Amino acid sequence: MTDLIYQTQSYQQQMTATVTAVDEDANGVYLSETIFYPGGGGQPADVGTLTDSSTGTVYNITSAKRGNIHIIEGTLPVVGTEVVGQIDWDRRYKLMRTHTAMHVLCGVVWKDYGALVTGSNMDVLTGRMDFEFERMQKELVQEIEARINEEVANAHDVEIKILPREEAFQIPDLIRTKINLLPEGITEVRTVNLVGLDLQACGGTHLKNTSEIGPIRVTNYKSKGGINKRLYFELEP
């Protein structure tokens, strides 16, 4: 089993681990522990490097994937090699800002308008979310933009917990998506709580406080058919 450091320590930028297995077909390695987020929930996977502790050989990680395999460019280290992992922190931190901004947006839209999320995606400092709105107009978008920036400035602490499934599902409105995406076989649920604003199940990496997000600008909106309305946003560099 791999120790998934990123689940509870999203600010950790480096770790020492052992290569426990290799997958030559995927050109990847499994590690005893990892800080590399494998992607999911719309958040891209981390990239970075592994450095052989003995020889200094550097291996570029081009992606991490579900099952915690780390895809490497070129030759693979052998099983038993001790390596130092380093994530691309500038990119990761911007993704953390973006993902936390999405929770602010989700929290405001749910709290103020009662609209469920029907889809989402994100990249570095940009993202989009789809909601169940019957109508969307410029005045409403401006109102939402003002509200989400108020909540950023309110400096909500962000708390991460991993709960037994039964306990997690006793939390009202834990699932904000139109469809519950959590498979029945999952026994533990990771929750992200923007204290006083938004509490929901999520596997991604987040900030410690919403004040780190910075200003959010809603750049566009459009109808995606029926009652699905899409909001696009971006953050400052």
PDB file of C-alpha atoms in Angstrom:
ATOM      1  CA  MET A   1       0.000   0.000   0.000  1.00  0.00           C
ATOM      2  CA  THR A   2       1.227   3.484  -0.875  1.00  0.00           C
ATOM      3  CA  ASP A   3       1.093   6.182   1.812  1.00  0.00           C
ATOM      4  CA  LEU A   4      -0.902   8.950   0.098  1.00  0.00           C
ATOM      5  CA  ILE A   5       0.712  12.014   1.640  1.00  0.00           C
ATOM      6  CA  TYR A   6      -1.109  14.426  -0.678  1.00  0.00           C
ATOM      7  CA  GLN A   7      -4.445  13.530   0.929  1.00  0.00           C
ATOM      8  CA  THR A   8      -3.582  15.226   4.222  1.00  0.00           C
ATOM      9  CA  GLN A   9      -0.390  17.255   3.552  1.00  0.00           C
ATOM     10  CA  SER A  10      -1.049  19.240   0.381  1.00  0.00           C
ATOM     11  CA  TYR A  11       1.773  21.729   1.115  1.00  0.00           C
ATOM     12  CA  GLN A  12       4.492  19.052   1.296  1.00  0.00           C
ATOM     13  CA  GLN A  13       6.731  19.554  -1.728  1.00  0.00           C
ATOM     14  CA  GLN A  14       9.297  16.774  -1.277  1.00  0.00           C
ATOM     15  CA  MET A  15       9.440  13.229   0.064  1.00  0.00           C
ATOM     16  CA  THR A  16      11.799  10.238   0.262  1.00  0.00           C
ATOM     17  CA  ALA A  17      10.369   6.923  -0.892  1.00  0.00           C
ATOM     18  CA  THR A  18      11.296   3.467  -2.173  1.00  0.00           C
ATOM     19  CA  VAL A  19      10.387   2.069  -5.585  1.00  0.00           C
ATOM     20  CA  THR A  20       8.153  -0.903  -4.740  1.00  0.00           C
ATOM     21  CA  ALA A  21       7.242  -2.043  -8.259  1.00  0.00           C
ATOM     22  CA  VAL A  22       7.631  -1.087 -11.915  1.00  0.00           C
ATOM     23  CA  ASP A  23       5.220  -1.249 -14.841  1.00  0.00           C
ATOM     24  CA  GLU A  24       7.233  -1.424 -18.063  1.00  0.00           C
ATOM     25  CA  ASP A  25       4.153  -1.252 -20.290  1.00  0.00           C
ATOM     26  CA  ALA A  26       3.062   2.048 -18.743  1.00  0.00           C
ATOM     27  CA  ASN A  27       6.687   3.132 -18.167  1.00  0.00           C
ATOM     28  CA  GLY A  28       5.890   3.908 -14.573  1.00  0.00           C
ATOM     29  CA  VAL A  29       6.819   3.076 -10.996  1.00  0.00           C
ATOM     30  CA  TYR A  30       4.976   2.521  -7.739  1.00  0.00           C
ATOM     31  CA  LEU A  31       6.353   4.110  -4.580  1.00  0.00           C
ATOM     32  CA  SER A  32       6.110   3.394  -0.862  1.00  0.00           C
ATOM     33  CA  GLU A  33       4.664   6.883  -0.371  1.00  0.00           C
ATOM     34  CA  THR A  34       3.768   9.765  -2.615  1.00  0.00           C
ATOM     35  CA  ILE A  35       3.052  13.494  -2.678  1.00  0.00           C
ATOM     36  CA  PHE A  36       1.974  13.349  -6.340  1.00  0.00           C
ATOM     37  CA  TYR A  37      -1.759  13.856  -6.832  1.00  0.00           C
ATOM     38  CA  PRO A  38      -2.990  11.399  -9.517  1.00  0.00           C
ATOM     39  CA  GLY A  39      -5.668  13.650 -10.951  1.00  0.00           C
ATOM     40  CA  GLY A  40      -9.421  13.484 -10.532  1.00  0.00           C
ATOM     41  CA  GLY A  41     -12.418  15.686  -9.812  1.00  0.00           C
ATOM     42  CA  GLY A  42     -11.373  17.893 -12.706  1.00  0.00           C
ATOM     43  CA  GLN A  43      -7.937  18.584 -11.194  1.00  0.00           C
ATOM     44  CA  PRO A  44      -4.939  17.609 -13.387  1.00  0.00           C
ATOM     45  CA  ALA A  45      -2.284  15.250 -12.056  1.00  0.00           C
ATOM     46  CA  ASP A  46       0.965  16.528 -10.583  1.00  0.00           C
ATOM     47  CA  VAL A  47       4.276  16.461 -12.426  1.00  0.00           C
ATOM     48  CA  GLY A  48       7.825  16.693 -11.063  1.00  0.00           C
ATOM     49  CA  THR A  49      10.958  14.606 -10.559  1.00  0.00           C
ATOM     50  CA  LEU A  50      12.399  11.594  -8.765  1.00  0.00           C
ATOM     51  CA  THR A  51      16.103  11.669  -7.888  1.00  0.00           C
ATOM     52  CA  ASP A  52      18.026   8.482  -7.091  1.00  0.00           C
ATOM     53  CA  SER A  53      19.428   9.035  -3.579  1.00  0.00           C
ATOM     54  CA  SER A  54      22.587   7.018  -4.371  1.00  0.00           C
ATOM     55  CA  THR A  55      23.508   8.029  -7.919  1.00  0.00           C
ATOM     56  CA  GLY A  56      21.816  11.411  -8.313  1.00  0.00           C
ATOM     57  CA  THR A  57      20.057  10.253 -11.493  1.00  0.00           C
ATOM     58  CA  VAL A  58      16.982  12.413 -12.144  1.00  0.00           C
ATOM     59  CA  TYR A  59      13.790  10.922 -13.566  1.00  0.00           C
ATOM     60  CA  ASN A  60      11.083  13.227 -14.909  1.00  0.00           C
ATOM     61  CA  ILE A  61       7.544  12.401 -13.809  1.00  0.00           C
ATOM     62  CA  THR A  62       5.202  13.402 -16.626  1.00  0.00           C
ATOM     63  CA  SER A  63       2.027  12.328 -14.829  1.00  0.00           C
ATOM     64  CA  ALA A  64       0.658  10.436 -11.848  1.00  0.00           C
ATOM     65  CA  LYS A  65      -2.342   8.174 -12.328  1.00  0.00           C
ATOM     66  CA  ARG A  66      -5.015   6.416 -10.321  1.00  0.00           C
ATOM     67  CA  GLY A  67      -3.602   3.379  -8.560  1.00  0.00           C
ATOM     68  CA  ASN A  68      -0.645   5.629  -7.715  1.00  0.00           C
ATOM     69  CA  ILE A  69       1.568   4.796 -10.619  1.00  0.00           C
ATOM     70  CA  HIS A  70       4.079   7.500 -11.529  1.00  0.00           C
ATOM     71  CA  ILE A  71       4.695   7.769 -15.281  1.00  0.00           C
ATOM     72  CA  ILE A  72       8.355   8.447 -16.088  1.00  0.00           C
ATOM     73  CA  GLU A  73      10.087   9.820 -19.156  1.00  0.00           C
ATOM     74  CA  GLY A  74      12.837   7.431 -20.282  1.00  0.00           C
ATOM     75  CA  THR A  75      14.563   4.681 -18.301  1.00  0.00           C
ATOM     76  CA  LEU A  76      12.925   3.404 -15.108  1.00  0.00           C
ATOM     77  CA  PRO A  77      14.648   3.036 -11.726  1.00  0.00           C
ATOM     78  CA  VAL A  78      14.743  -0.529 -10.417  1.00  0.00           C
ATOM     79  CA  VAL A  79      12.709  -1.945  -7.546  1.00  0.00           C
ATOM     80  CA  GLY A  80      14.299  -1.102  -4.200  1.00  0.00           C
ATOM     81  CA  THR A  81      15.791   2.212  -5.325  1.00  0.00           C
ATOM     82  CA  GLU A  82      15.474   5.013  -2.784  1.00  0.00           C
ATOM     83  CA  VAL A  83      14.349   8.204  -4.472  1.00  0.00           C
ATOM     84  CA  VAL A  84      13.604  11.792  -3.490  1.00  0.00           C
ATOM     85  CA  GLY A  85      10.382  13.059  -5.056  1.00  0.00           C
ATOM     86  CA  GLN A  86       9.913  16.741  -5.835  1.00  0.00           C
ATOM     87  CA  ILE A  87       6.659  18.098  -7.257  1.00  0.00           C
ATOM     88  CA  ASP A  88       6.454  21.107  -9.556  1.00  0.00           C
ATOM     89  CA  TRP A  89       5.357  23.320  -6.681  1.00  0.00           C
ATOM     90  CA  ASP A  90       4.552  26.457  -8.644  1.00  0.00           C
ATOM     91  CA  ARG A  91       2.100  24.504 -10.782  1.00  0.00           C
ATOM     92  CA  ARG A  92       0.648  22.550  -7.826  1.00  0.00           C
ATOM     93  CA  TYR A  93       0.073  25.671  -5.732  1.00  0.00           C
ATOM     94  CA  LYS A  94      -1.753  27.386  -8.606  1.00  0.00           C
ATOM     95  CA  LEU A  95      -3.913  24.270  -9.000  1.00  0.00           C
ATOM     96  CA  MET A  96      -4.638  24.348  -5.263  1.00  0.00           C
ATOM     97  CA  ARG A  97      -5.735  27.968  -5.574  1.00  0.00           C
ATOM     98  CA  THR A  98      -7.928  27.083  -8.543  1.00  0.00           C
ATOM     99  CA  HIS A  99      -9.528  24.050  -6.911  1.00  0.00           C
ATOM    100  CA  THR A 100     -10.250  25.937  -3.693  1.00  0.00           C
ATOM    101  CA  ALA A 101     -11.790  28.738  -5.765  1.00  0.00           C
ATOM    102  CA  MET A 102     -14.141  26.167  -7.278  1.00  0.00           C
ATOM    103  CA  HIS A 103     -15.279  25.191  -3.791  1.00  0.00           C
ATOM    104  CA  VAL A 104     -15.938  28.845  -2.980  1.00  0.00           C
ATOM    105  CA  LEU A 105     -18.021  29.153  -6.154  1.00  0.00           C
ATOM    106  CA  CYS A 106     -19.850  25.918  -5.413  1.00  0.00           C
ATOM    107  CA  GLY A 107     -20.498  26.974  -1.811  1.00  0.00           C
ATOM    108  CA  VAL A 108     -21.887  30.379  -2.763  1.00  0.00           C
ATOM    109  CA  VAL A 109     -24.109  29.048  -5.554  1.00  0.00           C
ATOM    110  CA  TRP A 110     -25.483  26.286  -3.314  1.00  0.00           C
ATOM    111  CA  LYS A 111     -25.940  28.517  -0.268  1.00  0.00           C
ATOM    112  CA  ASP A 112     -27.451  31.503  -2.077  1.00  0.00           C
ATOM    113  CA  TYR A 113     -29.285  29.850  -4.985  1.00  0.00           C
ATOM    114  CA  GLY A 114     -29.675  26.150  -4.123  1.00  0.00           C
ATOM    115  CA  ALA A 115     -28.199  25.050  -7.464  1.00  0.00           C
ATOM    116  CA  LEU A 116     -26.465  21.671  -7.856  1.00  0.00           C
ATOM    117  CA  VAL A 117     -23.254  21.154  -9.822  1.00  0.00           C
ATOM    118  CA  THR A 118     -23.746  19.288 -13.100  1.00  0.00           C
ATOM    119  CA  GLY A 119     -20.134  19.379 -14.327  1.00  0.00           C
ATOM    120  CA  SER A 120     -16.725  20.975 -13.821  1.00  0.00           C
ATOM    121  CA  ASN A 121     -13.170  21.104 -15.079  1.00  0.00           C
ATOM    122  CA  MET A 122     -10.038  23.095 -14.297  1.00  0.00           C
ATOM    123  CA  ASP A 123      -6.513  23.894 -15.353  1.00  0.00           C
ATOM    124  CA  VAL A 124      -3.825  26.165 -13.917  1.00  0.00           C
ATOM    125  CA  LEU A 125      -5.590  29.357 -12.730  1.00  0.00           C
ATOM    126  CA  THR A 126      -8.681  28.738 -14.891  1.00  0.00           C
ATOM    127  CA  GLY A 127     -11.805  26.647 -14.540  1.00  0.00           C
ATOM    128  CA  ARG A 128     -15.451  26.216 -15.346  1.00  0.00           C
ATOM    129  CA  MET A 129     -18.458  24.901 -13.441  1.00  0.00           C
ATOM    130  CA  ASP A 130     -21.918  23.930 -14.657  1.00  0.00           C
ATOM    131  CA  PHE A 131     -24.950  24.479 -12.429  1.00  0.00           C
ATOM    132  CA  GLU A 132     -28.681  23.831 -12.485  1.00  0.00           C
ATOM    133  CA  PHE A 133     -29.896  27.338 -13.294  1.00  0.00           C
ATOM    134  CA  GLU A 134     -33.023  27.869 -15.378  1.00  0.00           C
ATOM    135  CA  ARG A 135     -31.787  31.308 -16.452  1.00  0.00           C
ATOM    136  CA  MET A 136     -28.425  33.051 -16.432  1.00  0.00           C
ATOM    137  CA  GLN A 137     -27.918  36.735 -17.195  1.00  0.00           C
ATOM    138  CA  LYS A 138     -25.198  39.349 -16.807  1.00  0.00           C
ATOM    139  CA  GLU A 139     -26.626  40.809 -13.587  1.00  0.00           C
ATOM    140  CA  LEU A 140     -26.712  37.392 -11.889  1.00  0.00           C
ATOM    141  CA  VAL A 141     -23.145  36.639 -13.001  1.00  0.00           C
ATOM    142  CA  GLN A 142     -21.943  39.962 -11.590  1.00  0.00           C
ATOM    143  CA  GLU A 143     -23.757  39.209  -8.337  1.00  0.00           C
ATOM    144  CA  ILE A 144     -22.130  35.776  -8.080  1.00  0.00           C
ATOM    145  CA  GLU A 145     -18.685  37.226  -8.821  1.00  0.00           C
ATOM    146  CA  ALA A 146     -19.083  39.795  -6.057  1.00  0.00           C
ATOM    147  CA  ARG A 147     -20.253  37.151  -3.580  1.00  0.00           C
ATOM    148  CA  ILE A 148     -17.421  34.705  -4.244  1.00  0.00           C
ATOM    149  CA  ASN A 149     -14.847  37.454  -3.788  1.00  0.00           C
ATOM    150  CA  GLU A 150     -16.507  38.404  -0.501  1.00  0.00           C
ATOM    151  CA  GLU A 151     -16.079  34.820   0.691  1.00  0.00           C
ATOM    152  CA  VAL A 152     -12.438  34.726  -0.435  1.00  0.00           C
ATOM    153  CA  ALA A 153     -11.828  37.852   1.648  1.00  0.00           C
ATOM    154  CA  ASN A 154     -13.680  36.322   4.604  1.00  0.00           C
ATOM    155  CA  ALA A 155     -10.644  34.030   4.994  1.00  0.00           C
ATOM    156  CA  HIS A 156     -12.364  30.703   5.639  1.00  0.00           C
ATOM    157  CA  ASP A 157     -10.059  28.038   7.066  1.00  0.00           C
ATOM    158  CA  VAL A 158      -9.990  24.814   5.043  1.00  0.00           C
ATOM    159  CA  GLU A 159     -10.150  21.544   6.989  1.00  0.00           C
ATOM    160  CA  ILE A 160      -9.513  18.076   5.550  1.00  0.00           C
ATOM    161  CA  LYS A 161     -10.879  14.909   7.147  1.00  0.00           C
ATOM    162  CA  ILE A 162     -11.053  11.259   6.109  1.00  0.00           C
ATOM    163  CA  LEU A 163     -14.203   9.702   7.554  1.00  0.00           C
ATOM    164  CA  PRO A 164     -15.817   6.247   7.543  1.00  0.00           C
ATOM    165  CA  ARG A 165     -18.399   6.155   4.753  1.00  0.00           C
ATOM    166  CA  GLU A 166     -21.327   5.777   7.173  1.00  0.00           C
ATOM    167  CA  GLU A 167     -20.256   8.819   9.187  1.00  0.00           C
ATOM    168  CA  ALA A 168     -19.563  10.919   6.110  1.00  0.00           C
ATOM    169  CA  PHE A 169     -22.976  10.292   4.588  1.00  0.00           C
ATOM    170  CA  GLN A 170     -24.682  11.558   7.725  1.00  0.00           C
ATOM    171  CA  ILE A 171     -23.469  15.047   6.719  1.00  0.00           C
ATOM    172  CA  PRO A 172     -26.314  16.926   4.980  1.00  0.00           C
ATOM    173  CA  ASP A 173     -25.676  17.881   1.341  1.00  0.00           C
ATOM    174  CA  LEU A 174     -22.253  16.172   1.308  1.00  0.00           C
ATOM    175  CA  ILE A 175     -22.629  15.414  -2.395  1.00  0.00           C
ATOM    176  CA  ARG A 176     -23.180  18.617  -4.394  1.00  0.00           C
ATOM    177  CA  THR A 177     -23.051  17.040  -7.834  1.00  0.00           C
ATOM    178  CA  LYS A 178     -26.204  16.014  -9.675  1.00  0.00           C
ATOM    179  CA  ILE A 179     -24.941  12.421  -9.687  1.00  0.00           C
ATOM    180  CA  ASN A 180     -23.236  10.750  -6.707  1.00  0.00           C
ATOM    181  CA  LEU A 181     -19.833   9.802  -8.146  1.00  0.00           C
ATOM    182  CA  LEU A 182     -18.627   7.846  -5.091  1.00  0.00           C
ATOM    183  CA  PRO A 183     -18.566   4.087  -5.826  1.00  0.00           C
ATOM    184  CA  GLU A 184     -20.360   1.815  -3.368  1.00  0.00           C
ATOM    185  CA  GLY A 185     -17.100   0.004  -2.551  1.00  0.00           C
ATOM    186  CA  ILE A 186     -15.401   3.064  -1.030  1.00  0.00           C
ATOM    187  CA  THR A 187     -15.244   2.603   2.754  1.00  0.00           C
ATOM    188  CA  GLU A 188     -13.715   5.998   3.602  1.00  0.00           C
ATOM    189  CA  VAL A 189     -14.683   9.444   2.318  1.00  0.00           C
ATOM    190  CA  ARG A 190     -12.378  12.449   2.242  1.00  0.00           C
ATOM    191  CA  THR A 191     -14.168  15.695   3.064  1.00  0.00           C
ATOM    192  CA  VAL A 192     -13.085  19.276   2.378  1.00  0.00           C
ATOM    193  CA  ASN A 193     -14.582  21.900   4.669  1.00  0.00           C
ATOM    194  CA  LEU A 194     -14.344  25.621   3.922  1.00  0.00           C
ATOM    195  CA  VAL A 195     -15.460  26.378   7.453  1.00  0.00           C
ATOM    196  CA  GLY A 196     -18.724  28.281   7.466  1.00  0.00           C
ATOM    197  CA  LEU A 197     -19.150  28.136   3.692  1.00  0.00           C
ATOM    198  CA  ASP A 198     -18.808  24.754   1.987  1.00  0.00           C
ATOM    199  CA  LEU A 199     -18.471  21.138   3.139  1.00  0.00           C
ATOM    200  CA  GLN A 200     -18.393  18.327   0.613  1.00  0.00           C
ATOM    201  CA  ALA A 201     -16.657  15.133  -0.470  1.00  0.00           C
ATOM    202  CA  CYS A 202     -13.554  15.772  -2.581  1.00  0.00           C
ATOM    203  CA  GLY A 203     -10.226  14.076  -3.293  1.00  0.00           C
ATOM    204  CA  GLY A 204      -8.220  17.059  -4.591  1.00  0.00           C
ATOM    205  CA  THR A 205      -5.549  19.269  -3.032  1.00  0.00           C
ATOM    206  CA  HIS A 206      -6.549  22.568  -1.432  1.00  0.00           C
ATOM    207  CA  LEU A 207      -5.271  25.657   0.346  1.00  0.00           C
ATOM    208  CA  LYS A 208      -5.269  26.149   4.105  1.00  0.00           C
ATOM    209  CA  ASN A 209      -7.334  29.335   3.855  1.00  0.00           C
ATOM    210  CA  THR A 210      -9.476  30.950   1.167  1.00  0.00           C
ATOM    211  CA  SER A 211      -7.547  34.227   1.494  1.00  0.00           C
ATOM    212  CA  GLU A 212      -4.699  32.591  -0.474  1.00  0.00           C
ATOM    213  CA  ILE A 213      -6.882  32.295  -3.590  1.00  0.00           C
ATOM    214  CA  GLY A 214      -6.712  35.950  -4.562  1.00  0.00           C
ATOM    215  CA  PRO A 215      -9.297  37.746  -6.725  1.00  0.00           C
ATOM    216  CA  ILE A 216     -11.612  35.579  -8.841  1.00  0.00           C
ATOM    217  CA  ARG A 217     -12.906  36.925 -12.130  1.00  0.00           C
ATOM    218  CA  VAL A 218     -15.886  35.347 -13.882  1.00  0.00           C
ATOM    219  CA  THR A 219     -14.868  35.674 -17.525  1.00  0.00           C
ATOM    220  CA  ASN A 220     -17.854  34.210 -19.371  1.00  0.00           C
ATOM    221  CA  TYR A 221     -21.104  32.298 -19.068  1.00  0.00           C
ATOM    222  CA  LYS A 222     -23.261  30.275 -21.432  1.00  0.00           C
ATOM    223  CA  SER A 223     -26.166  27.891 -21.609  1.00  0.00           C
ATOM    224  CA  LYS A 224     -25.350  24.209 -22.080  1.00  0.00           C
ATOM    225  CA  GLY A 225     -28.938  23.247 -22.762  1.00  0.00           C
ATOM    226  CA  GLY A 226     -31.983  22.791 -20.532  1.00  0.00           C
ATOM    227  CA  ILE A 227     -31.254  24.106 -17.064  1.00  0.00           C
ATOM    228  CA  ASN A 228     -27.474  23.642 -17.322  1.00  0.00           C
ATOM    229  CA  LYS A 229     -25.594  26.950 -17.200  1.00  0.00           C
ATOM    230  CA  ARG A 230     -21.795  27.221 -17.353  1.00  0.00           C
ATOM    231  CA  LEU A 231     -19.611  29.784 -15.576  1.00  0.00           C
ATOM    232  CA  TYR A 232     -15.974  30.327 -16.576  1.00  0.00           C
ATOM    233  CA  PHE A 233     -13.496  31.921 -14.173  1.00  0.00           C
ATOM    234  CA  GLU A 234      -9.810  32.750 -13.847  1.00  0.00           C
ATOM    235  CA  LEU A 235      -7.409  33.797 -11.098  1.00  0.00           C
ATOM    236  CA  GLU A 236      -4.570  36.289 -11.065  1.00  0.00           C
ATOM    237  CA  PRO A 237      -1.040  34.835 -11.586  1.00  0.00           C
TER     238      PRO A 237
END
